[in-house]
Amino acid sequence: MITTIALASSNQSKKNAIQECQAELSDSTPSCSVNPTKDLPQNEPVYLRHDGKSYHLWYPSASVLKWNTTSEETALLCSGANNVLEQTNKPLNVKTCSKGQEFLVEGATTAISAKDLKCKASVDGECAPNVEPCANNRGVLNKLGFNAGTGGFITYIDSCFDADRSSVLYTRHILPGAAIANAVVADAYQTWRTDGIDAKIDPDALYTQTTQFERFEALLGSKAQAEKYIEPGRTFLNRGHLTPRGDGIFQTWKHATFFYTNAIPQWNVINEGNWNNIEQRVRIVASLLQEDVLVIQGSFGVLSLPNDANQSIAISLSAAGLDVPLWMWKILKSPSKNAGIAFVTLNNPYETKKPDELLCTNVCERYGWTEQDYNNFTAGFTYCCDPNDLVRMVPHIPYEGLVKEVLTPSMLSSSAKRLSAWYHLILVVGLVHLLRMV
């Protein structure tokens, strides 16, 4: 082949010879790759890897899933009732590389394109309820992910649920920083599921704006007082994701976020305001870190509003629970640096002044996380904390959220010294895609 290239008399013949050489090398060392944004079908399976002991979620280290040799075994999972891979009629399937985007699947007779490897039905995720106590026995741990049968339960989200108040204390997940810039754009919203929720409440009914208005009228003493807070179509309480669907790399991951054990009552203008801003920033930080970051988020306290006698009334969507939180918080931690930052948002768009007591000292300006909109109360007053201070103040936050130091923008990359430089960096490297994944 070297002789062929040396004797080539034109640029075109040289190009052809090089391509032939590359093809021969490719044939001798076959490899496979799958681009999540281009090569997956509707009703995609869950991609898994086996570490010798158990299966785990598999995701790209950059833009593609890559098999370096034909001997690398991975798996495809079609979880859900009676769901199977179309080609094998089995839910869990061992898969090896053939070449390019062609794969050999145990039980199939020929190589199959990644675009054709699909489940008979959409994979929406499952809930493994009441796994163990959490939050010093205040809650029970629900696991959200994918049931692989004999392969075990594949966890994506840990959710600590206070069954007494039918309220979520926190959720925990891993955000793959090296993959998030190439995550798929979310498809249609899913149906929210009640697995892991006590039957004493009906969240589907409680989250309707009509029911919310009736509840506020009962709590606050009059229709006129309720009208100050619930304005149908304008201001109301959303099912606010804790682990956001935008953090999911695949559609299957995004679908698995639609459980009520991953939601809190959150004002819609805050959900779409500063809380959304925080979710986007966390994805940007993870992408700049290029590592698997730990994200823990949750609620604290119960929102109180004045009734028609100007008495402070704790707000819940039901007498049986589903408390409306006063605060939402989110911790982002870089395991490699043992550094993190926490964001805290007030869940009250009707507040007009900074609360007298914060959960922890505001360190936004000190560590370079200042954002002008954080002082917009309608969008949700927001401040930053040393994660260690927040963990000390909120007893149900796992100690896993503790860090050695506070994460700063200067620790992310040499060109991201200040937050004002981030958006220039986003445009340069194409990370603006991250802002569209919610």
Tab-separated table of C-alpha atoms in Angstrom:
chain	number	residue	atom	x	y	z
A	1	MET	CA	0.000	0.000	0.000
A	2	ILE	CA	2.949	2.373	0.665
A	3	THR	CA	4.102	1.713	-2.923
A	4	THR	CA	0.658	2.578	-4.252
A	5	ILE	CA	0.744	5.959	-2.538
A	6	ALA	CA	4.302	6.737	-3.647
A	7	LEU	CA	3.550	6.052	-7.336
A	8	ALA	CA	0.306	8.033	-7.412
A	9	SER	CA	0.649	10.719	-10.096
A	10	SER	CA	-2.224	12.977	-9.116
A	11	ASN	CA	-3.837	14.381	-5.986
A	12	GLN	CA	-6.985	12.404	-6.711
A	13	SER	CA	-5.134	9.112	-7.052
A	14	LYS	CA	-3.266	9.857	-3.825
A	15	LYS	CA	-6.560	10.514	-2.114
A	16	ASN	CA	-8.003	7.256	-3.436
A	17	ALA	CA	-4.941	5.312	-2.306
A	18	ILE	CA	-5.113	6.788	1.186
A	19	GLN	CA	-8.785	5.914	1.428
A	20	GLU	CA	-8.024	2.327	0.357
A	21	CYS	CA	-5.315	2.140	3.009
A	22	GLN	CA	-7.653	3.473	5.675
A	23	ALA	CA	-10.311	0.967	4.615
A	24	GLU	CA	-7.827	-1.911	4.920
A	25	LEU	CA	-6.799	-0.733	8.384
A	26	SER	CA	-10.454	-0.433	9.362
A	27	ASP	CA	-11.150	-3.955	8.152
A	28	SER	CA	-8.243	-5.349	10.164
A	29	THR	CA	-9.226	-3.532	13.381
A	30	PRO	CA	-13.023	-3.201	13.289
A	31	SER	CA	-14.673	-0.754	15.664
A	32	CYS	CA	-18.190	0.537	16.169
A	33	SER	CA	-19.762	3.772	17.299
A	34	VAL	CA	-23.224	5.155	17.975
A	35	ASN	CA	-24.076	8.852	18.019
A	36	PRO	CA	-27.053	9.371	20.373
A	37	THR	CA	-28.302	12.360	18.386
A	38	LYS	CA	-28.185	10.609	14.982
A	39	ASP	CA	-28.083	6.832	15.240
A	40	LEU	CA	-30.896	5.885	17.602
A	41	PRO	CA	-34.445	4.887	16.615
A	42	GLN	CA	-37.732	5.798	18.196
A	43	ASN	CA	-38.321	3.455	21.162
A	44	GLU	CA	-34.578	3.274	21.726
A	45	PRO	CA	-33.272	0.718	24.254
A	46	VAL	CA	-31.196	1.589	27.298
A	47	TYR	CA	-27.468	1.173	26.648
A	48	LEU	CA	-25.665	-0.700	29.428
A	49	ARG	CA	-22.145	-1.810	30.290
A	50	HIS	CA	-21.071	-4.633	32.568
A	51	ASP	CA	-18.186	-4.061	34.975
A	52	GLY	CA	-17.726	-7.766	35.719
A	53	LYS	CA	-20.201	-7.669	38.592
A	54	SER	CA	-23.257	-5.734	37.463
A	55	TYR	CA	-24.787	-3.620	34.718
A	56	HIS	CA	-24.546	0.171	34.708
A	57	LEU	CA	-25.852	2.974	32.535
A	58	TRP	CA	-23.492	3.624	29.635
A	59	TYR	CA	-23.037	7.029	28.046
A	60	PRO	CA	-20.568	8.684	25.637
A	61	SER	CA	-17.243	10.068	26.775
A	62	ALA	CA	-17.676	12.677	24.026
A	63	SER	CA	-20.103	12.624	21.105
A	64	VAL	CA	-20.394	8.862	20.550
A	65	LEU	CA	-20.596	5.516	22.287
A	66	LYS	CA	-17.548	3.639	21.063
A	67	TRP	CA	-16.648	-0.055	20.856
A	68	ASN	CA	-12.913	-0.488	20.230
A	69	THR	CA	-12.985	-4.203	19.436
A	70	THR	CA	-15.446	-6.887	18.434
A	71	SER	CA	-14.953	-8.597	21.794
A	72	GLU	CA	-16.373	-5.701	23.837
A	73	GLU	CA	-19.693	-6.819	25.267
A	74	THR	CA	-22.403	-4.319	26.113
A	75	ALA	CA	-26.135	-4.739	26.543
A	76	LEU	CA	-29.428	-3.323	25.347
A	77	LEU	CA	-32.382	-3.162	27.729
A	78	CYS	CA	-36.056	-2.801	26.838
A	79	SER	CA	-37.557	-2.410	30.298
A	80	GLY	CA	-41.238	-2.118	31.092
A	81	ALA	CA	-44.156	-4.528	31.160
A	82	ASN	CA	-43.968	-6.986	28.240
A	83	ASN	CA	-41.382	-4.833	26.483
A	84	VAL	CA	-38.701	-6.573	24.400
A	85	LEU	CA	-36.178	-5.873	21.662
A	86	GLU	CA	-37.950	-6.407	18.340
A	87	GLN	CA	-35.206	-8.627	16.869
A	88	THR	CA	-34.899	-11.043	19.810
A	89	ASN	CA	-38.156	-10.824	21.789
A	90	LYS	CA	-36.059	-10.478	24.945
A	91	PRO	CA	-35.853	-7.479	27.305
A	92	LEU	CA	-32.101	-7.775	28.078
A	93	ASN	CA	-29.749	-8.433	25.167
A	94	VAL	CA	-25.971	-8.855	24.918
A	95	LYS	CA	-24.510	-6.830	22.067
A	96	THR	CA	-21.076	-6.816	20.380
A	97	CYS	CA	-19.541	-4.786	17.580
A	98	SER	CA	-19.543	-6.002	13.991
A	99	LYS	CA	-18.402	-2.893	12.115
A	100	GLY	CA	-19.332	0.779	11.949
A	101	GLN	CA	-22.943	1.051	13.099
A	102	GLU	CA	-23.589	-2.687	12.657
A	103	PHE	CA	-23.893	-4.949	15.698
A	104	LEU	CA	-24.245	-8.589	16.603
A	105	VAL	CA	-26.995	-9.211	19.139
A	106	GLU	CA	-27.315	-12.480	21.007
A	107	GLY	CA	-30.264	-14.353	19.534
A	108	ALA	CA	-30.182	-12.619	16.151
A	109	THR	CA	-28.656	-14.313	13.092
A	110	THR	CA	-27.205	-11.302	11.244
A	111	ALA	CA	-25.572	-7.966	12.036
A	112	ILE	CA	-28.107	-5.206	12.723
A	113	SER	CA	-27.846	-1.436	12.313
A	114	ALA	CA	-28.069	0.633	15.498
A	115	LYS	CA	-30.982	2.538	13.928
A	116	ASP	CA	-32.955	-0.709	13.694
A	117	LEU	CA	-32.295	-1.922	17.230
A	118	LYS	CA	-35.458	-0.765	18.941
A	119	CYS	CA	-37.911	-1.854	21.575
A	120	LYS	CA	-41.508	-2.771	20.865
A	121	ALA	CA	-42.644	0.039	23.169
A	122	SER	CA	-41.170	3.209	24.606
A	123	VAL	CA	-38.831	2.736	27.574
A	124	ASP	CA	-40.147	5.090	30.248
A	125	GLY	CA	-38.358	3.848	33.352
A	126	GLU	CA	-39.506	2.223	36.568
A	127	CYS	CA	-39.529	2.994	40.276
A	128	ALA	CA	-38.091	0.627	42.879
A	129	PRO	CA	-39.897	1.895	46.022
A	130	ASN	CA	-38.955	1.798	49.689
A	131	VAL	CA	-35.454	0.450	49.127
A	132	GLU	CA	-34.069	1.662	52.461
A	133	PRO	CA	-34.383	4.515	54.982
A	134	CYS	CA	-32.879	7.905	54.133
A	135	ALA	CA	-32.500	11.339	55.733
A	136	ASN	CA	-31.867	9.888	59.201
A	137	ASN	CA	-35.010	7.740	58.921
A	138	ARG	CA	-37.196	10.711	58.044
A	139	GLY	CA	-37.757	9.352	54.538
A	140	VAL	CA	-37.625	6.242	52.388
A	141	LEU	CA	-35.372	5.854	49.377
A	142	ASN	CA	-37.021	5.272	46.004
A	143	LYS	CA	-34.832	4.398	43.040
A	144	LEU	CA	-35.800	5.615	39.582
A	145	GLY	CA	-34.285	3.870	36.606
A	146	PHE	CA	-34.706	0.655	34.659
A	147	ASN	CA	-35.612	-2.860	35.754
A	148	ALA	CA	-33.299	-5.338	34.019
A	149	GLY	CA	-34.878	-8.408	35.619
A	150	THR	CA	-32.107	-10.900	36.386
A	151	GLY	CA	-29.648	-8.108	35.538
A	152	GLY	CA	-30.843	-6.110	38.540
A	153	PHE	CA	-32.289	-2.620	38.851
A	154	ILE	CA	-30.295	0.043	36.981
A	155	THR	CA	-30.503	3.261	39.007
A	156	TYR	CA	-30.483	6.705	37.435
A	157	ILE	CA	-32.011	8.774	40.273
A	158	ASP	CA	-32.130	8.272	44.033
A	159	SER	CA	-35.178	9.953	45.594
A	160	CYS	CA	-35.624	10.430	49.326
A	161	PHE	CA	-39.357	10.642	50.009
A	162	ASP	CA	-41.099	11.766	53.204
A	163	ALA	CA	-44.077	9.406	53.226
A	164	ASP	CA	-45.715	11.138	56.214
A	165	ARG	CA	-46.050	14.389	54.243
A	166	SER	CA	-46.032	12.865	50.735
A	167	SER	CA	-43.175	15.217	49.888
A	168	VAL	CA	-39.762	14.764	48.284
A	169	LEU	CA	-36.795	15.695	50.473
A	170	TYR	CA	-34.069	15.365	47.848
A	171	THR	CA	-32.948	13.561	44.713
A	172	ARG	CA	-29.471	12.572	43.611
A	173	HIS	CA	-28.014	11.748	40.192
A	174	ILE	CA	-24.795	11.785	38.191
A	175	LEU	CA	-24.486	14.303	35.348
A	176	PRO	CA	-21.956	13.114	32.709
A	177	GLY	CA	-20.027	16.277	31.880
A	178	ALA	CA	-18.207	14.797	28.891
A	179	ALA	CA	-21.488	13.727	27.282
A	180	ILE	CA	-24.010	16.430	28.164
A	181	ALA	CA	-23.168	18.703	25.204
A	182	ASN	CA	-24.215	15.848	22.912
A	183	ALA	CA	-27.369	14.818	24.749
A	184	VAL	CA	-30.498	14.301	22.698
A	185	VAL	CA	-33.107	17.056	22.593
A	186	ALA	CA	-36.096	16.090	24.729
A	187	ASP	CA	-39.183	14.692	23.044
A	188	ALA	CA	-42.766	15.266	24.210
A	189	TYR	CA	-43.587	15.506	27.902
A	190	GLN	CA	-44.387	12.175	29.506
A	191	THR	CA	-47.248	11.157	31.744
A	192	TRP	CA	-46.346	11.669	35.391
A	193	ARG	CA	-46.425	8.428	37.362
A	194	THR	CA	-47.357	7.824	40.975
A	195	ASP	CA	-45.127	4.808	41.736
A	196	GLY	CA	-43.629	5.266	45.198
A	197	ILE	CA	-46.367	7.718	46.261
A	198	ASP	CA	-48.732	6.761	49.086
A	199	ALA	CA	-52.324	6.282	47.951
A	200	LYS	CA	-53.550	8.839	50.512
A	201	ILE	CA	-53.018	11.624	47.952
A	202	ASP	CA	-53.829	11.953	44.253
A	203	PRO	CA	-51.105	14.202	42.810
A	204	ASP	CA	-52.683	14.207	39.340
A	205	ALA	CA	-55.731	15.939	40.810
A	206	LEU	CA	-53.864	18.096	43.323
A	207	TYR	CA	-51.673	19.728	40.685
A	208	THR	CA	-54.628	20.954	38.602
A	209	GLN	CA	-55.125	24.718	38.802
A	210	THR	CA	-58.789	24.321	39.777
A	211	THR	CA	-57.908	22.121	42.749
A	212	GLN	CA	-55.079	24.464	43.744
A	213	PHE	CA	-57.454	27.421	43.810
A	214	GLU	CA	-59.956	25.498	45.948
A	215	ARG	CA	-57.188	24.472	48.341
A	216	PHE	CA	-55.873	28.044	48.661
A	217	GLU	CA	-59.417	29.325	49.240
A	218	ALA	CA	-59.887	26.790	52.051
A	219	LEU	CA	-56.503	27.551	53.622
A	220	LEU	CA	-56.572	31.341	53.308
A	221	GLY	CA	-60.210	31.885	54.207
A	222	SER	CA	-61.686	33.505	51.132
A	223	LYS	CA	-61.874	33.459	47.364
A	224	ALA	CA	-60.441	36.976	47.263
A	225	GLN	CA	-57.365	35.893	49.222
A	226	ALA	CA	-56.836	32.847	46.998
A	227	GLU	CA	-57.041	35.060	43.909
A	228	LYS	CA	-53.988	36.963	45.126
A	229	TYR	CA	-51.847	33.872	44.542
A	230	ILE	CA	-53.479	31.479	42.083
A	231	GLU	CA	-54.154	33.114	38.715
A	232	PRO	CA	-55.164	30.302	36.356
A	233	GLY	CA	-53.032	30.332	33.236
A	234	ARG	CA	-50.630	32.891	34.717
A	235	THR	CA	-49.391	32.035	38.208
A	236	PHE	CA	-49.842	28.603	39.743
A	237	LEU	CA	-47.896	25.643	41.118
A	238	ASN	CA	-46.123	23.343	38.676
A	239	ARG	CA	-44.855	19.810	39.094
A	240	GLY	CA	-41.272	21.006	39.354
A	241	HIS	CA	-38.634	18.434	38.398
A	242	LEU	CA	-35.874	18.052	40.982
A	243	THR	CA	-33.560	15.989	38.776
A	244	PRO	CA	-34.276	17.805	35.486
A	245	ARG	CA	-35.089	15.935	32.332
A	246	GLY	CA	-32.534	18.177	30.589
A	247	ASP	CA	-29.719	16.381	32.449
A	248	GLY	CA	-30.564	13.088	30.727
A	249	ILE	CA	-28.301	11.998	27.873
A	250	PHE	CA	-30.843	9.695	26.203
A	251	GLN	CA	-34.624	9.867	25.813
A	252	THR	CA	-34.890	6.878	28.150
A	253	TRP	CA	-33.130	8.829	30.905
A	254	LYS	CA	-35.362	11.848	30.343
A	255	HIS	CA	-38.482	9.672	30.507
A	256	ALA	CA	-37.364	8.270	33.874
A	257	THR	CA	-37.584	11.738	35.461
A	258	PHE	CA	-41.386	11.801	35.189
A	259	PHE	CA	-42.230	10.344	38.581
A	260	TYR	CA	-43.914	12.297	41.354
A	261	THR	CA	-41.090	11.126	43.609
A	262	ASN	CA	-38.933	13.484	41.514
A	263	ALA	CA	-41.217	16.523	41.780
A	264	ILE	CA	-42.116	19.306	44.190
A	265	PRO	CA	-44.854	21.979	44.044
A	266	GLN	CA	-42.983	24.896	42.481
A	267	TRP	CA	-44.373	28.202	41.246
A	268	ASN	CA	-44.415	28.150	37.454
A	269	VAL	CA	-42.710	31.550	37.116
A	270	ILE	CA	-39.829	30.293	39.283
A	271	ASN	CA	-39.657	26.927	37.532
A	272	GLU	CA	-39.294	28.813	34.244
A	273	GLY	CA	-37.175	31.557	35.825
A	274	ASN	CA	-34.160	31.281	38.098
A	275	TRP	CA	-34.570	27.562	38.776
A	276	ASN	CA	-34.293	26.931	35.050
A	277	ASN	CA	-31.274	29.258	34.990
A	278	ILE	CA	-29.593	27.157	37.681
A	279	GLU	CA	-30.284	23.912	35.813
A	280	GLN	CA	-28.718	25.331	32.668
A	281	ARG	CA	-25.657	26.627	34.522
A	282	VAL	CA	-25.099	23.267	36.172
A	283	ARG	CA	-25.038	21.584	32.758
A	284	ILE	CA	-22.573	24.176	31.461
A	285	VAL	CA	-20.305	23.711	34.485
A	286	ALA	CA	-20.412	19.922	34.095
A	287	SER	CA	-19.476	20.244	30.421
A	288	LEU	CA	-16.567	22.535	31.229
A	289	LEU	CA	-15.360	20.127	33.916
A	290	GLN	CA	-15.586	17.202	31.464
A	291	GLU	CA	-16.236	14.718	34.248
A	292	ASP	CA	-19.108	12.922	35.930
A	293	VAL	CA	-20.392	15.438	38.460
A	294	LEU	CA	-22.581	14.705	41.465
A	295	VAL	CA	-25.826	16.679	41.627
A	296	ILE	CA	-28.068	16.669	44.700
A	297	GLN	CA	-31.168	18.830	44.887
A	298	GLY	CA	-34.138	19.135	47.179
A	299	SER	CA	-36.466	21.192	49.328
A	300	PHE	CA	-36.472	22.699	52.811
A	301	GLY	CA	-39.167	24.279	54.931
A	302	VAL	CA	-42.797	24.962	54.076
A	303	LEU	CA	-44.045	28.131	52.388
A	304	SER	CA	-46.397	30.262	54.500
A	305	LEU	CA	-48.795	32.886	53.146
A	306	PRO	CA	-51.173	35.280	54.977
A	307	ASN	CA	-54.853	34.419	55.240
A	308	ASP	CA	-57.669	36.962	55.184
A	309	ALA	CA	-56.994	37.712	58.875
A	310	ASN	CA	-53.287	38.283	58.101
A	311	GLN	CA	-52.282	35.103	59.914
A	312	SER	CA	-49.416	33.052	58.476
A	313	ILE	CA	-50.667	29.743	57.048
A	314	ALA	CA	-48.470	26.810	55.972
A	315	ILE	CA	-49.280	25.876	52.374
A	316	SER	CA	-49.798	22.314	51.184
A	317	LEU	CA	-51.789	20.951	48.269
A	318	SER	CA	-53.625	18.504	50.520
A	319	ALA	CA	-54.423	18.073	54.183
A	320	ALA	CA	-52.570	14.760	53.826
A	321	GLY	CA	-49.400	16.455	52.610
A	322	LEU	CA	-47.649	17.482	49.407
A	323	ASP	CA	-46.153	20.523	51.100
A	324	VAL	CA	-45.187	23.571	49.054
A	325	PRO	CA	-41.507	24.111	49.938
A	326	LEU	CA	-40.162	27.451	51.103
A	327	TRP	CA	-36.705	26.814	49.653
A	328	MET	CA	-35.273	24.734	46.806
A	329	TRP	CA	-31.570	23.986	46.732
A	330	LYS	CA	-29.093	22.300	44.402
A	331	ILE	CA	-25.509	21.144	45.059
A	332	LEU	CA	-23.062	20.521	42.228
A	333	LYS	CA	-19.864	18.672	43.167
A	334	SER	CA	-16.751	17.860	41.153
A	335	PRO	CA	-15.474	14.550	42.589
A	336	SER	CA	-12.033	14.961	40.994
A	337	LYS	CA	-11.517	18.369	42.615
A	338	ASN	CA	-13.568	17.622	45.738
A	339	ALA	CA	-15.069	21.064	45.152
A	340	GLY	CA	-18.641	22.231	44.767
A	341	ILE	CA	-21.121	25.071	44.800
A	342	ALA	CA	-24.690	25.243	46.090
A	343	PHE	CA	-27.577	27.343	44.808
A	344	VAL	CA	-30.660	28.151	46.898
A	345	THR	CA	-33.921	29.587	45.511
A	346	LEU	CA	-36.866	31.056	47.403
A	347	ASN	CA	-40.126	29.444	46.262
A	348	ASN	CA	-42.214	32.605	46.647
A	349	PRO	CA	-42.706	34.924	43.665
A	350	TYR	CA	-44.810	37.263	45.834
A	351	GLU	CA	-41.968	38.151	48.184
A	352	THR	CA	-40.618	41.680	47.683
A	353	LYS	CA	-37.628	41.824	49.989
A	354	LYS	CA	-34.717	39.635	50.940
A	355	PRO	CA	-35.641	37.257	53.781
A	356	ASP	CA	-34.200	38.119	57.174
A	357	GLU	CA	-32.736	34.638	57.497
A	358	LEU	CA	-31.004	32.704	54.726
A	359	LEU	CA	-30.115	29.029	54.944
A	360	CYS	CA	-26.441	29.948	54.646
A	361	THR	CA	-24.167	32.886	53.844
A	362	ASN	CA	-24.547	34.239	50.316
A	363	VAL	CA	-21.179	33.702	48.592
A	364	CYS	CA	-22.192	34.420	44.975
A	365	GLU	CA	-20.040	37.545	44.675
A	366	ARG	CA	-17.135	36.195	46.702
A	367	TYR	CA	-16.666	33.146	44.485
A	368	GLY	CA	-17.678	34.591	41.115
A	369	TRP	CA	-21.189	33.181	40.697
A	370	THR	CA	-23.094	36.481	40.663
A	371	GLU	CA	-26.089	36.659	38.336
A	372	GLN	CA	-28.206	39.804	38.018
A	373	ASP	CA	-31.512	37.932	37.772
A	374	TYR	CA	-30.926	36.230	41.112
A	375	ASN	CA	-32.390	39.324	42.814
A	376	ASN	CA	-35.580	39.094	40.744
A	377	PHE	CA	-38.153	37.880	43.266
A	378	THR	CA	-40.776	37.064	40.641
A	379	ALA	CA	-38.295	34.664	39.019
A	380	GLY	CA	-37.244	33.305	42.423
A	381	PHE	CA	-34.753	35.086	44.691
A	382	THR	CA	-31.561	33.020	44.501
A	383	TYR	CA	-28.206	32.973	46.254
A	384	CYS	CA	-25.087	30.793	46.442
A	385	CYS	CA	-23.654	28.827	49.352
A	386	ASP	CA	-20.648	26.854	50.426
A	387	PRO	CA	-22.090	23.311	50.181
A	388	ASN	CA	-20.712	22.476	53.626
A	389	ASP	CA	-22.741	25.296	55.211
A	390	LEU	CA	-25.884	24.108	53.436
A	391	VAL	CA	-25.356	20.491	54.532
A	392	ARG	CA	-24.963	21.665	58.134
A	393	MET	CA	-28.186	23.684	57.940
A	394	VAL	CA	-30.378	21.141	56.117
A	395	PRO	CA	-30.179	17.874	58.083
A	396	HIS	CA	-31.576	15.641	55.331
A	397	ILE	CA	-28.863	16.465	52.765
A	398	PRO	CA	-26.514	13.455	52.360
A	399	TYR	CA	-22.970	13.938	53.646
A	400	GLU	CA	-21.882	13.055	50.127
A	401	GLY	CA	-22.536	16.737	49.364
A	402	LEU	CA	-19.645	17.874	51.572
A	403	VAL	CA	-16.608	19.292	49.757
A	404	LYS	CA	-13.010	20.272	50.445
A	405	GLU	CA	-13.411	23.703	48.845
A	406	VAL	CA	-15.895	25.909	47.039
A	407	LEU	CA	-15.899	25.540	43.264
A	408	THR	CA	-15.133	28.735	41.340
A	409	PRO	CA	-15.374	29.555	37.609
A	410	SER	CA	-11.582	29.866	37.473
A	411	MET	CA	-11.352	26.158	38.332
A	412	LEU	CA	-13.347	25.185	35.241
A	413	SER	CA	-11.016	26.306	32.461
A	414	SER	CA	-8.454	29.016	31.767
A	415	SER	CA	-10.893	30.895	29.541
A	416	ALA	CA	-13.795	30.853	32.007
A	417	LYS	CA	-12.380	33.114	34.698
A	418	ARG	CA	-15.604	35.069	35.025
A	419	LEU	CA	-19.217	34.158	34.405
A	420	SER	CA	-19.424	36.910	31.803
A	421	ALA	CA	-16.907	34.923	29.754
A	422	TRP	CA	-18.972	31.758	29.854
A	423	TYR	CA	-21.393	32.652	27.122
A	424	HIS	CA	-18.563	33.528	24.739
A	425	LEU	CA	-17.041	30.154	25.547
A	426	ILE	CA	-20.386	28.442	24.961
A	427	LEU	CA	-20.643	29.934	21.494
A	428	VAL	CA	-17.071	28.954	20.656
A	429	VAL	CA	-17.413	25.291	21.584
A	430	GLY	CA	-21.065	24.883	20.620
A	431	LEU	CA	-22.445	24.343	24.112
A	432	VAL	CA	-25.410	26.598	23.426
A	433	HIS	CA	-27.117	23.275	22.606
A	434	LEU	CA	-27.238	22.672	26.360
A	435	LEU	CA	-29.695	25.499	26.839
A	436	ARG	CA	-32.288	23.808	24.640
A	437	MET	CA	-32.440	20.451	26.409
A	438	VAL	CA	-35.004	21.274	29.085
